[in-house]
Amino acid sequence: MRKFILALLTMVLPACAGGPSHVTGPTSRNPGHPYRWGGTISYHTDQGGLGNQTNAQANSMVAGAFLVWQNVGTASLDVQNQGQLPFDVTAENVMAFQNSLGRCSDSGHPQNSIVYDVDGTILAALGMDNNSVLGFAGIICTDDSAGLYTRGWSVLNGRFIDGQPNAPGHQSISLQSYRAALIHEFGHLIGLGHSQVNVKCLTDSFCRPEELAGVPVMFPVLVDRSGIELTVDDRASLSLLYPDPAFSTTTSRIQGQVVFSDGVTPAQGYNVIARQVVDPARTAVSSVSGFLFTAGTGNPLMPDGNDTNLFFGSRDTNLIGFYDIAGLPPGDYTVEVEAINNSGQFPFVGSRGVGPVGESLGFQFKMPGRCRVQYLHPPSTPDDDCAARSILTLRAGELLNTGTDVVLLGTPERYDQWEDGP
Ligand SMILES: [Zn+2]
C-alpha cells in the first residue's frame, strides 16, 4: 500500500478539532460550536492549467471534488462556481495575491480562490516543498463572533500530475489519487477536520479490504483505496456541520463522556468509535472526546507547560470528556475508545492532527489503564475484561445519551503518572 502525506494543511488558522476544523472560543457569542460557512459557499478558479491538465479539465476536477460533498443526502451544502479569478496566479504574483486575500476587511475578493499551480513553482514561492506537498486548503478570514468562515483559498500542485514518471526527485501520482486529495482538501475548506477510523490500515501491515474501504477521506494520510467514496464517518462529519432536515430523523446519535477509572474525571483527546455489529469495518463513525473544548486553558488535567491560552475551543469544563457520534444508520452498535495515533512515521499531530490536543499541542495521549481498546460496557466494574462490551440498539431519529459514559479501566489515580506528554 502506498502512503502519501497529504500536506495540506498548512491551514492558515491553526485547526482545533477532529470532526470540525475549528470550534468557537471565548470571543464568540456562542462558544463551543464548530465554525462553518453561512449560506452558499462560492469559489473562483484560476486561469491556466494544472500539470498536464487543461484549465477546463482542472475546473472539472475541482467541481467534481466539491460535488462529492454536495451529494451527501443528509447534508445541505450549497457550493457554487462563480467563474474565474481576474488574473492568472503565478509564482511571481502569488505573494501579493496572498497578502491581498489577508486583508479581510476588503470585501472585493472572492469568497474562495482555487489556485492552479501548473508546475509547483507557486508552492515553492510560498516556501513549501513542491515535491512532497500535493496542495493545501486554508481558511483566511473568519467572523469569530458568529463562528463563521468568510474567506478561504486552496493551492493545488500540478507537479504531481504533469505526466512525468514517479521518481525519487519527482513524485507523481495517478489522477485518481489526485482527485482523492482534492476531495480531502475541499473537506477542510468546507470546515472538516481529520478523522481516525481503522487506523490499523496505516500502522499494521495487514488491513482487510473492508477495513481499507472504511478509512475516511478525512483520514490524515492518503492511503490508496480502490474508490474515492466518502465513508459513513465522512458523511456524518459533513452532515453535523450542514444538516439537512432528514439527518436527525433518519439517523441515530450517541453522546456521552470518556472518564477515568473514578467514573467522574473527564478525559480529553481519545478517539471514540461506534461500529455497527453487522458491518464494523465500514459502518463506523468517530468522535474525539473533548473536541469542543479548548486543548489549553482550563483543563485541570493538561500536563504542566501546556496551559496555553488558545483562541479556539470552549472553556465549559463539562465538555472536557464529551463525545458526539451522529449519522449512524439505525442498527446495533458497539462503542470503543482508543488512543489517537501517536507514534511511527505519521503521528496524528500538527498538520496531520486529529482532535484538539494533537493539532494544538503537538502530542497525543496514549491509552491509560490496562486496555488498549476500551469498550462501552455499563455499569463497568474494575475487574471487567477488556473485551467486555455492550450492544446498543439504535432506532432512526434516536439520540442516546444515558448509560453512554465510557470508563477507562485501571487508570492510576493521578494523571501525571500515565500521561504521555511532550
Ligand atoms: Zn487533511
mmCIF file with all atom_site columns, N, CA and C in Angstrom, residues 2 23 154 273 372:
data_model
loop_
_atom_site.group_PDB
_atom_site.id
_atom_site.type_symbol
_atom_site.label_atom_id
_atom_site.label_alt_id
_atom_site.label_comp_id
_atom_site.label_asym_id
_atom_site.label_entity_id
_atom_site.label_seq_id
_atom_site.pdbx_PDB_ins_code
_atom_site.Cartn_x
_atom_site.Cartn_y
_atom_site.Cartn_z
_atom_site.occupancy
_atom_site.B_iso_or_equiv
_atom_site.pdbx_formal_charge
_atom_site.auth_seq_id
_atom_site.auth_comp_id
_atom_site.auth_asym_id
_atom_site.auth_atom_id
_atom_site.pdbx_PDB_model_num
ATOM 1  N N  . ARG A 1 2   ? 0.639   2.168  -0.885 1.00 0.00 ? 2   ARG A N  1
ATOM 2  C CA . ARG A 1 2   ? 1.406   3.411  -0.905 1.00 0.00 ? 2   ARG A CA 1
ATOM 3  C C  . ARG A 1 2   ? 0.725   4.429  -0.007 1.00 0.00 ? 2   ARG A C  1
ATOM 4  N N  . VAL A 1 23  ? -13.394 25.276 16.445 1.00 0.00 ? 23  VAL A N  1
ATOM 5  C CA . VAL A 1 23  ? -14.514 25.399 17.380 1.00 0.00 ? 23  VAL A CA 1
ATOM 6  C C  . VAL A 1 23  ? -14.425 26.773 18.028 1.00 0.00 ? 23  VAL A C  1
ATOM 7  N N  . SER A 1 154 ? -7.288  27.722 -1.761 1.00 0.00 ? 154 SER A N  1
ATOM 8  C CA . SER A 1 154 ? -6.605  26.453 -1.912 1.00 0.00 ? 154 SER A CA 1
ATOM 9  C C  . SER A 1 154 ? -5.615  26.588 -3.056 1.00 0.00 ? 154 SER A C  1
ATOM 10 N N  . ILE A 1 273 ? -15.263 5.462  18.763 1.00 0.00 ? 273 ILE A N  1
ATOM 11 C CA . ILE A 1 273 ? -15.837 4.959  17.512 1.00 0.00 ? 273 ILE A CA 1
ATOM 12 C C  . ILE A 1 273 ? -17.041 4.083  17.814 1.00 0.00 ? 273 ILE A C  1
ATOM 13 N N  . ARG A 1 372 ? -5.992  -1.712 25.741 1.00 0.00 ? 372 ARG A N  1
ATOM 14 C CA . ARG A 1 372 ? -5.558  -0.979 24.545 1.00 0.00 ? 372 ARG A CA 1
ATOM 15 C C  . ARG A 1 372 ? -6.756  -0.358 23.840 1.00 0.00 ? 372 ARG A C  1
#
